[in-house]
mmCIF file of C-alpha atoms in Angstrom:
data_model
loop_
_atom_site.group_PDB
_atom_site.id
_atom_site.type_symbol
_atom_site.label_atom_id
_atom_site.label_comp_id
_atom_site.label_asym_id
_atom_site.label_seq_id
_atom_site.Cartn_x
_atom_site.Cartn_y
_atom_site.Cartn_z
ATOM 1 C CA MET I 74 165.372 86.710 124.060
ATOM 2 C CA GLY I 75 166.926 84.280 122.458
ATOM 3 C CA LEU I 76 168.340 85.012 119.182
ATOM 4 C CA PHE I 77 167.117 88.825 118.836
ATOM 5 C CA SER I 78 168.908 89.342 123.468
ATOM 6 C CA ARG I 79 173.151 88.645 121.724
ATOM 7 C CA LYS I 80 175.052 92.143 121.725
ATOM 8 C CA THR I 81 177.293 92.231 119.588
ATOM 9 C CA ARG I 82 180.982 93.223 120.764
ATOM 10 C CA PRO I 83 182.387 94.985 118.055
ATOM 11 C CA SER I 84 186.531 95.097 118.607
ATOM 12 C CA PRO I 85 187.514 99.105 119.825
ATOM 13 C CA VAL I 86 188.166 101.429 116.211
ATOM 14 C CA GLU I 87 190.186 103.689 117.315
ATOM 15 C CA ALA I 88 193.205 100.572 117.461
ATOM 16 C CA ALA I 89 191.733 98.977 113.998
ATOM 17 C CA PRO I 90 194.770 101.136 111.428
ATOM 18 C CA ALA I 91 197.522 99.171 113.245
ATOM 19 C CA ALA I 92 195.149 95.645 114.257
ATOM 20 C CA THR I 93 196.839 92.483 112.966
ATOM 21 C CA SER I 94 195.356 90.731 110.295
ATOM 22 C CA SER I 95 194.576 87.461 112.522
ATOM 23 C CA THR I 96 192.107 90.816 114.644
ATOM 24 C CA LEU I 97 190.943 91.998 110.934
ATOM 25 C CA ASP I 98 189.751 88.603 110.184
ATOM 26 C CA ALA I 99 188.113 88.003 113.066
ATOM 27 C CA ILE I 100 186.618 91.638 112.789
ATOM 28 C CA ALA I 101 185.130 90.295 108.916
ATOM 29 C CA ASP I 102 184.478 86.955 110.509
ATOM 30 C CA LEU I 103 182.407 88.988 113.094
ATOM 31 C CA ALA I 104 180.768 91.364 110.019
ATOM 32 C CA ARG I 105 179.535 87.610 108.388
ATOM 33 C CA GLY I 106 177.819 86.113 111.646
ATOM 34 C CA PHE I 107 175.884 89.484 111.603
ATOM 35 C CA GLY I 108 174.634 89.625 108.699
ATOM 36 C CA ARG I 109 173.784 86.284 108.429
ATOM 37 C CA HIS I 110 171.998 86.069 111.849
ATOM 38 C CA ALA I 111 169.798 89.098 110.566
ATOM 39 C CA PHE I 112 165.938 89.272 110.026
ATOM 40 C CA ASP I 113 163.471 91.967 108.788
ATOM 41 C CA LEU I 114 163.372 95.604 109.913
ATOM 42 C CA PRO I 115 160.257 97.153 108.315
ATOM 43 C CA ASN I 116 162.945 99.910 106.893
ATOM 44 C CA GLU I 117 165.598 97.032 106.330
ATOM 45 C CA THR I 118 165.546 93.663 105.074
ATOM 46 C CA ALA I 119 167.248 90.263 105.911
ATOM 47 C CA GLU I 120 169.563 90.047 102.764
ATOM 48 C CA LYS I 121 170.246 93.219 102.203
ATOM 49 C CA LEU I 122 172.127 94.048 105.416
ATOM 50 C CA GLU I 123 174.342 90.701 104.479
ATOM 51 C CA ARG I 124 174.940 91.860 101.353
ATOM 52 C CA ARG I 125 176.424 95.539 103.641
ATOM 53 C CA MET I 126 178.334 92.646 105.718
ATOM 54 C CA GLU I 127 179.870 90.864 103.636
ATOM 55 C CA ASP I 128 181.114 93.841 101.566
ATOM 56 C CA TRP I 129 182.291 95.655 104.730
ATOM 57 C CA ALA I 130 184.259 91.846 105.554
ATOM 58 C CA LYS I 131 185.816 91.965 102.245
ATOM 59 C CA ARG I 132 185.949 95.878 104.164
ATOM 60 C CA VAL I 133 187.682 95.416 106.915
ATOM 61 C CA VAL I 134 190.628 93.053 105.584
ATOM 62 C CA ARG I 135 191.853 96.027 103.246
ATOM 63 C CA PRO I 136 194.459 98.144 105.108
ATOM 64 C CA ASP I 137 194.194 101.044 103.102
ATOM 65 C CA GLU I 138 189.990 100.933 103.684
ATOM 66 C CA ASP I 139 189.875 103.437 106.482
ATOM 67 C CA GLY I 140 187.061 104.284 108.783
ATOM 68 C CA ALA I 141 185.832 100.576 107.467
ATOM 69 C CA VAL I 142 185.942 99.809 110.900
ATOM 70 C CA GLU I 143 183.838 102.965 112.375
ATOM 71 C CA GLU I 144 181.724 103.280 110.183
ATOM 72 C CA LEU I 145 180.692 98.872 110.427
ATOM 73 C CA LYS I 146 181.056 99.953 114.200
ATOM 74 C CA LEU I 147 178.672 102.551 113.660
ATOM 75 C CA VAL I 148 175.585 99.753 111.197
ATOM 76 C CA ILE I 149 175.663 97.476 114.801
ATOM 77 C CA LEU I 150 175.442 99.695 117.055
ATOM 78 C CA ARG I 151 172.544 101.125 114.799
ATOM 79 C CA ARG I 152 170.553 97.831 114.374
ATOM 80 C CA ARG I 153 170.898 96.883 117.824
ATOM 81 C CA GLN I 154 169.482 100.247 118.779
ATOM 82 C CA ALA I 155 166.478 98.979 116.109
ATOM 83 C CA GLU I 156 165.955 94.974 117.057
ATOM 84 C CA LYS I 157 164.794 96.917 120.502
ATOM 85 C CA LYS I 158 162.466 98.978 119.675
ATOM 86 C CA TYR I 159 161.310 96.715 116.914
ATOM 87 C CA VAL I 160 161.875 93.416 119.005
ATOM 88 C CA PRO I 161 159.363 95.104 121.784
ATOM 89 C CA LYS I 162 156.802 95.970 119.951
ATOM 90 C CA ALA I 163 156.513 92.876 117.566
ATOM 91 C CA LEU I 164 156.873 90.933 120.956
ATOM 92 C CA LYS I 165 153.892 93.107 121.997
ATOM 93 C CA GLU I 166 151.410 92.921 118.873
ATOM 94 C CA LEU I 167 152.080 89.119 118.564
ATOM 95 C CA LYS I 168 150.831 89.092 121.821
ATOM 96 C CA GLY I 169 147.365 90.984 121.402
ATOM 97 C CA ALA I 170 147.139 89.218 117.753
ATOM 98 C CA LEU I 171 147.335 85.366 119.340
ATOM 99 C CA MET I 172 145.160 86.711 122.957
ATOM 100 C CA GLU I 173 142.258 88.127 119.936
ATOM 101 C CA ALA I 174 142.519 84.632 118.751
ATOM 102 C CA LEU I 175 142.504 82.257 122.107
ATOM 103 C CA ALA I 176 139.266 84.480 122.839
ATOM 104 C CA SER I 177 137.429 83.493 119.395
ATOM 105 C CA LEU I 178 138.866 80.476 119.553
ATOM 106 C CA SER I 179 137.947 79.656 123.512
ATOM 107 C CA GLU I 180 134.260 81.038 122.836
ATOM 108 C CA ALA I 181 134.210 79.229 119.071
ATOM 109 C CA VAL I 182 135.425 75.685 120.040
ATOM 110 C CA GLY I 183 133.552 75.749 123.815
ATOM 111 C CA GLU I 184 130.232 74.946 121.356
ATOM 112 C CA ASP I 185 131.267 70.983 121.026
ATOM 113 C CA VAL I 186 130.640 69.745 124.175
ATOM 114 C CA GLU I 187 133.624 67.062 122.938
ATOM 115 C CA THR I 188 135.919 68.647 122.074
ATOM 116 C CA ALA I 189 135.278 71.404 125.024
ATOM 117 C CA ASP I 190 137.931 70.657 127.644
ATOM 118 C CA ARG I 191 140.780 69.589 125.890
ATOM 119 C CA LEU I 192 141.300 72.262 123.029
ATOM 120 C CA LEU I 193 140.788 75.006 125.728
ATOM 121 C CA THR I 194 142.824 73.662 128.428
ATOM 122 C CA ARG I 195 145.845 74.072 125.173
ATOM 123 C CA LEU I 196 144.394 77.884 124.977
ATOM 124 C CA SER I 197 145.522 78.533 128.527
ATOM 125 C CA GLU I 198 148.238 77.086 128.695
ATOM 126 C CA LEU I 199 149.001 79.241 125.036
ATOM 127 C CA ALA I 200 147.989 81.896 127.214
ATOM 128 C CA ASN I 201 150.076 81.840 129.939
ATOM 129 C CA ALA I 202 153.100 81.200 126.785
ATOM 130 C CA VAL I 203 152.075 84.216 124.998
ATOM 131 C CA ASP I 204 151.640 86.332 128.975
ATOM 132 C CA THR I 205 156.089 84.800 129.377
ATOM 133 C CA ASP I 206 158.637 87.345 126.840
ATOM 134 C CA ASP I 207 159.903 83.972 127.004
ATOM 135 C CA LEU I 208 160.013 83.718 121.675
ATOM 136 C CA THR I 209 161.480 80.171 122.802
ATOM 137 C CA GLN I 210 158.608 78.849 124.202
ATOM 138 C CA LEU I 211 155.555 81.161 122.302
ATOM 139 C CA GLN I 212 157.009 80.113 119.294
ATOM 140 C CA ASN I 213 156.789 76.559 120.986
ATOM 141 C CA ARG I 214 153.616 76.304 122.440
ATOM 142 C CA VAL I 215 151.671 77.607 119.804
ATOM 143 C CA ARG I 216 153.176 75.841 116.836
ATOM 144 C CA SER I 217 152.043 72.835 119.400
ATOM 145 C CA THR I 218 148.337 74.223 120.006
ATOM 146 C CA VAL I 219 147.009 74.955 116.219
ATOM 147 C CA GLU I 220 148.482 70.861 115.263
ATOM 148 C CA ASP I 221 145.548 70.074 119.162
ATOM 149 C CA LEU I 222 143.325 72.832 117.403
ATOM 150 C CA SER I 223 143.883 71.338 113.971
ATOM 151 C CA LYS I 224 143.905 67.965 115.204
ATOM 152 C CA GLU I 225 140.785 68.786 117.655
ATOM 153 C CA LEU I 226 138.946 70.849 115.120
ATOM 154 C CA GLU I 227 138.855 68.612 111.604
ATOM 155 C CA ARG I 228 137.353 65.596 114.466
ATOM 156 C CA SER I 229 135.358 68.169 114.684
ATOM 157 C CA ARG I 230 133.901 68.364 111.920
ATOM 158 C CA GLN I 231 134.292 65.460 110.685
ATOM 159 C CA ARG I 232 131.085 64.892 113.475
ATOM 160 C CA ALA I 233 129.239 67.897 111.667
ATOM 161 C CA GLU I 234 128.936 66.195 108.914
ATOM 162 C CA ARG I 235 127.840 62.856 110.330
ATOM 163 C CA ARG I 236 124.840 64.821 111.989
ATOM 164 C CA MET I 237 124.228 67.075 108.546
ATOM 165 C CA VAL I 238 123.757 63.496 107.419
ATOM 166 C CA GLN I 239 122.285 62.154 109.206
ATOM 167 C CA MET I 240 119.636 65.326 109.857
ATOM 168 C CA GLY I 241 119.088 64.614 105.732
ATOM 169 C CA GLU I 242 117.808 61.464 106.734
ATOM 170 C CA HIS I 243 115.460 62.004 109.206
ATOM 171 C CA VAL I 244 114.661 65.313 106.487
ATOM 172 C CA GLU I 245 113.811 62.469 103.893
ATOM 173 C CA VAL I 246 112.365 59.903 106.663
ATOM 174 C CA LEU I 247 109.608 63.797 107.593
ATOM 175 C CA GLN I 248 108.856 64.769 103.905
ATOM 176 C CA ALA I 249 108.255 61.363 103.252
ATOM 177 C CA ASP I 250 105.850 61.393 105.556
ATOM 178 C CA LEU I 251 104.879 64.194 104.850
ATOM 179 C CA VAL I 252 103.880 63.136 101.382
ATOM 180 C CA LYS I 253 102.059 60.036 102.987
ATOM 181 C CA ALA I 254 100.137 62.487 105.100
ATOM 182 C CA LYS I 255 99.388 64.098 101.998
ATOM 183 C CA LYS I 256 97.934 61.990 99.817
ATOM 184 C CA LYS I 257 95.672 60.184 102.625
ATOM 185 C CA SER I 258 93.968 63.615 103.378
ATOM 186 C CA ALA I 259 93.296 63.707 100.300
ATOM 187 C CA THR I 260 92.767 60.699 99.536
ATOM 188 C CA ASP I 261 89.027 58.819 100.193
ATOM 189 C CA SER I 262 89.736 55.742 102.963
ATOM 190 C CA LEU I 263 87.102 54.270 101.246
ATOM 191 C CA THR I 264 87.436 53.878 97.300
ATOM 192 C CA GLY I 265 90.804 55.731 96.822
ATOM 193 C CA LEU I 266 89.851 58.272 95.011
ATOM 194 C CA TYR I 267 90.232 62.083 95.627
ATOM 195 C CA ASN I 268 88.220 62.675 97.863
ATOM 196 C CA ARG I 269 86.160 66.406 98.325
ATOM 197 C CA SER I 270 88.230 69.102 100.395
ATOM 198 C CA ALA I 271 90.784 67.821 97.722
ATOM 199 C CA PHE I 272 88.719 67.881 94.149
ATOM 200 C CA ASP I 273 87.369 71.589 95.982
ATOM 201 C CA GLN I 274 91.145 73.074 95.646
ATOM 202 C CA ASP I 275 92.126 71.362 92.339
ATOM 203 C CA PHE I 276 89.314 71.906 90.942
ATOM 204 C CA ASP I 277 89.917 75.630 91.635
ATOM 205 C CA ARG I 278 93.487 75.072 90.971
ATOM 206 C CA ILE I 279 92.345 73.765 87.123
ATOM 207 C CA SER I 280 89.800 76.533 86.779
ATOM 208 C CA ARG I 281 92.649 79.109 86.105
ATOM 209 C CA LEU I 282 94.574 77.693 83.686
ATOM 210 C CA ILE I 283 91.884 76.872 81.505
ATOM 211 C CA PRO I 284 92.291 81.101 80.271
ATOM 212 C CA LEU I 285 95.861 79.421 79.438
ATOM 213 C CA THR I 286 95.206 76.569 77.503
ATOM 214 C CA ASN I 287 92.154 77.618 75.243
ATOM 215 C CA GLN I 288 91.010 73.702 75.705
ATOM 216 C CA PRO I 289 87.517 72.784 76.309
ATOM 217 C CA LEU I 290 87.036 71.488 80.491
ATOM 218 C CA SER I 291 84.408 68.657 81.124
ATOM 219 C CA VAL I 292 83.087 68.122 84.140
ATOM 220 C CA VAL I 293 80.338 64.301 84.644
ATOM 221 C CA MET I 294 78.757 64.257 87.469
ATOM 222 C CA VAL I 295 77.838 60.444 88.711
ATOM 223 C CA ASP I 296 75.388 59.189 90.725
ATOM 224 C CA ILE I 297 74.387 55.073 91.746
ATOM 225 C CA ASP I 298 70.932 54.237 91.295
ATOM 226 C CA HIS I 299 68.258 53.542 93.962
ATOM 227 C CA PHE I 300 72.089 53.242 95.826
ATOM 228 C CA LYS I 301 69.470 53.736 99.621
ATOM 229 C CA GLN I 302 67.511 50.573 98.289
ATOM 230 C CA VAL I 303 71.450 48.535 98.502
ATOM 231 C CA ASN I 304 71.282 49.704 102.015
ATOM 232 C CA ASP I 305 68.642 48.407 102.970
ATOM 233 C CA THR I 306 68.482 44.989 101.657
ATOM 234 C CA TYR I 307 71.853 44.067 101.517
ATOM 235 C CA GLY I 308 73.207 46.344 104.527
ATOM 236 C CA HIS I 309 75.940 49.137 104.594
ATOM 237 C CA PRO I 310 78.810 46.001 103.631
ATOM 238 C CA ALA I 311 77.639 45.643 101.052
ATOM 239 C CA GLY I 312 76.872 49.044 99.994
ATOM 240 C CA ASP I 313 80.177 49.576 100.457
ATOM 241 C CA ILE I 314 81.292 47.239 98.235
ATOM 242 C CA VAL I 315 78.700 48.434 95.572
ATOM 243 C CA ILE I 316 81.054 51.860 96.054
ATOM 244 C CA ARG I 317 84.560 50.780 95.631
ATOM 245 C CA ASN I 318 82.952 49.107 92.579
ATOM 246 C CA THR I 319 81.775 51.664 91.425
ATOM 247 C CA ALA I 320 84.764 53.726 91.361
ATOM 248 C CA ASP I 321 87.026 51.108 89.516
ATOM 249 C CA GLU I 322 84.802 51.623 86.792
ATOM 250 C CA LEU I 323 84.801 55.182 87.182
ATOM 251 C CA VAL I 324 89.464 55.066 86.552
ATOM 252 C CA ARG I 325 88.649 52.695 83.628
ATOM 253 C CA ALA I 326 85.938 54.527 81.718
ATOM 254 C CA TYR I 327 88.170 57.603 82.611
ATOM 255 C CA PRO I 328 91.978 56.097 81.592
ATOM 256 C CA ARG I 329 94.236 59.212 80.314
ATOM 257 C CA LYS I 330 96.416 61.072 82.943
ATOM 258 C CA SER I 331 94.506 64.555 82.599
ATOM 259 C CA ASP I 332 90.622 62.541 84.141
ATOM 260 C CA TYR I 333 90.809 63.531 87.140
ATOM 261 C CA VAL I 334 88.488 61.696 89.400
ATOM 262 C CA ALA I 335 87.012 62.344 92.851
ATOM 263 C CA ARG I 336 84.209 60.761 95.217
ATOM 264 C CA TYR I 337 81.916 63.852 95.797
ATOM 265 C CA GLY I 338 80.488 62.240 99.176
ATOM 266 C CA GLY I 339 77.944 59.272 99.182
ATOM 267 C CA GLU I 340 77.012 57.568 97.082
ATOM 268 C CA GLU I 341 77.597 60.381 93.930
ATOM 269 C CA PHE I 342 81.725 60.650 92.114
ATOM 270 C CA VAL I 343 82.634 64.169 90.292
ATOM 271 C CA VAL I 344 84.965 63.634 87.387
ATOM 272 C CA ILE I 345 87.385 66.775 85.530
ATOM 273 C CA LEU I 346 88.329 65.983 81.521
ATOM 274 C CA ARG I 347 91.180 67.966 80.660
ATOM 275 C CA ASP I 348 90.278 68.605 76.548
ATOM 276 C CA ALA I 349 88.055 66.815 76.459
ATOM 277 C CA ASN I 350 84.086 68.874 74.931
ATOM 278 C CA LEU I 351 80.445 67.165 75.350
ATOM 279 C CA ASP I 352 81.053 65.097 72.160
ATOM 280 C CA ASP I 353 84.038 64.044 74.409
ATOM 281 C CA ALA I 354 82.330 63.913 77.567
ATOM 282 C CA LEU I 355 79.617 62.148 76.646
ATOM 283 C CA LYS I 356 81.317 58.728 74.973
ATOM 284 C CA MET I 357 83.575 58.247 77.784
ATOM 285 C CA THR I 358 80.641 58.661 79.671
ATOM 286 C CA GLU I 359 77.971 55.925 78.262
ATOM 287 C CA ARG I 360 80.678 52.929 78.096
ATOM 288 C CA LEU I 361 80.990 53.901 82.040
ATOM 289 C CA LEU I 362 77.453 53.331 82.683
ATOM 290 C CA ASP I 363 77.320 50.073 79.629
ATOM 291 C CA ALA I 364 80.203 49.005 81.850
ATOM 292 C CA ILE I 365 78.327 49.199 85.901
ATOM 293 C CA ARG I 366 74.846 47.595 83.824
ATOM 294 C CA SER I 367 76.397 44.909 82.092
ATOM 295 C CA THR I 368 78.958 43.916 85.426
ATOM 296 C CA PRO I 369 76.796 42.290 88.814
ATOM 297 C CA VAL I 370 77.838 43.116 91.391
ATOM 298 C CA ASP I 371 79.082 40.225 93.602
ATOM 299 C CA CYS I 372 78.075 41.013 97.575
ATOM 300 C CA ASP I 373 79.820 37.574 99.094
ATOM 301 C CA GLY I 374 77.443 35.527 97.574
ATOM 302 C CA THR I 375 74.729 37.727 96.394
ATOM 303 C CA MET I 376 74.538 39.379 92.525
ATOM 304 C CA VAL I 377 73.385 43.111 92.165
ATOM 305 C CA GLU I 378 72.322 45.115 89.935
ATOM 306 C CA VAL I 379 73.602 48.135 89.787
ATOM 307 C CA THR I 380 73.868 51.098 86.812
ATOM 308 C CA CYS I 381 74.215 54.739 87.765
ATOM 309 C CA SER I 382 72.410 58.095 86.008
ATOM 310 C CA ALA I 383 74.513 61.323 84.748
ATOM 311 C CA GLY I 384 74.742 65.128 84.525
ATOM 312 C CA VAL I 385 77.758 66.312 81.046
ATOM 313 C CA ALA I 386 78.232 70.190 81.431
ATOM 314 C CA GLN I 387 81.338 72.422 79.250
ATOM 315 C CA VAL I 388 82.691 75.323 80.716
ATOM 316 C CA ARG I 389 81.858 78.955 79.108
ATOM 317 C CA ARG I 390 83.368 81.546 78.502
ATOM 318 C CA GLY I 391 84.779 83.007 81.884
ATOM 319 C CA GLU I 392 82.243 80.729 84.066
ATOM 320 C CA SER I 393 83.184 80.161 87.659
ATOM 321 C CA THR I 394 84.203 77.017 88.824
ATOM 322 C CA LYS I 395 81.025 77.134 90.429
ATOM 323 C CA ALA I 396 78.711 77.488 87.923
ATOM 324 C CA LEU I 397 79.740 75.081 85.922
ATOM 325 C CA LEU I 398 79.067 72.103 88.841
ATOM 326 C CA ALA I 399 75.869 73.668 89.345
ATOM 327 C CA ARG I 400 74.837 72.646 85.318
ATOM 328 C CA ALA I 401 76.706 69.496 85.857
ATOM 329 C CA ASP I 402 74.688 68.558 88.974
ATOM 330 C CA ALA I 403 71.564 69.886 86.963
ATOM 331 C CA MET I 404 71.573 67.012 84.360
ATOM 332 C CA LEU I 405 72.158 64.862 87.017
ATOM 333 C CA TYR I 406 68.935 65.754 89.448
ATOM 334 C CA ARG I 407 67.012 65.145 85.059
ATOM 335 C CA ALA I 408 68.569 62.735 84.239
ATOM 336 C CA LYS I 409 67.667 60.372 87.372
ATOM 337 C CA ARG I 410 63.655 61.767 86.558
ATOM 338 C CA ASN I 411 64.007 60.545 83.230
ATOM 339 C CA GLY I 412 64.307 56.849 84.446
ATOM 340 C CA ARG I 413 67.791 56.915 86.111
ATOM 341 C CA ASP I 414 70.792 55.218 83.770
ATOM 342 C CA ARG I 415 71.163 57.945 81.161
ATOM 343 C CA VAL I 416 73.552 60.348 80.779
ATOM 344 C CA VAL I 417 72.300 64.197 79.616
ATOM 345 C CA VAL I 418 74.495 66.555 78.656
ATOM 346 C CA ASP I 419 73.485 70.346 78.637
ATOM 347 C CA ARG I 420 74.212 71.570 74.695
#
């Protein structure tokens, strides 16, 4: 057991009173040495024992101190008895703690195939050392294993960090793809405007904010006049050009960030104008119709004149989005019945 197995054999105390000076000096040195090699026990610290041993060493060399050597003998014997009880108990507890740590570490590192083989080999060596009673071997093996574990776990941590960075980059790419996919699913492929599905969702969300903002909100329905004749006369590619041109004019006519322009279906468009009353909506829509009317569309060298009709309605207190759209749509068809190329407002 190394240090703990040292057996101190004090000189016979019966001869202490008649002992020579050299013998007493030897006993004094023994006491000092015993104190210096002591370790903490539950009821006695090494520092306290060293002070006691130094005190007794001084007393031993004084001939007038009867019984000093006998007292020293009793202290040493009691100390050795305490060591015999404490050291095996402490060693057993240390072994138990190490075995628990080994089990936990084995389970943890076993999940990382890159470090498992090396670490499990070292842990197995440590487990073998725990099975012995050689404290020196155990101490050396613990120190070596802790150093190796620290290095391997640091390398494992660095690999995990790299994987997390890679995962983060992958997630960012997926998020960007998701945004693109979401935007694509909400966008009309021909015009680049919002499509009908996106409009239905967003208009419902916007309408729920109306009571909170206490601001006017108007809806404009726009339809290309005689669009079927454009397709029949110039072909569907020309019809697509007319639709794209009309979409561009809509974006220019309603330029505010809060203005929402969507292709409602076929040749029909819808616009949500937040913070705009009927007069505001009428002015913007008249500018739109003027721009479309005055700018023929170039369809592969053929200039096609285009006009649009529009209907405008402003939301009423407590009105549903369905009812508001129905009123704007009714104004649109009134404009068509009244000769097209005009805007009608529901006042």
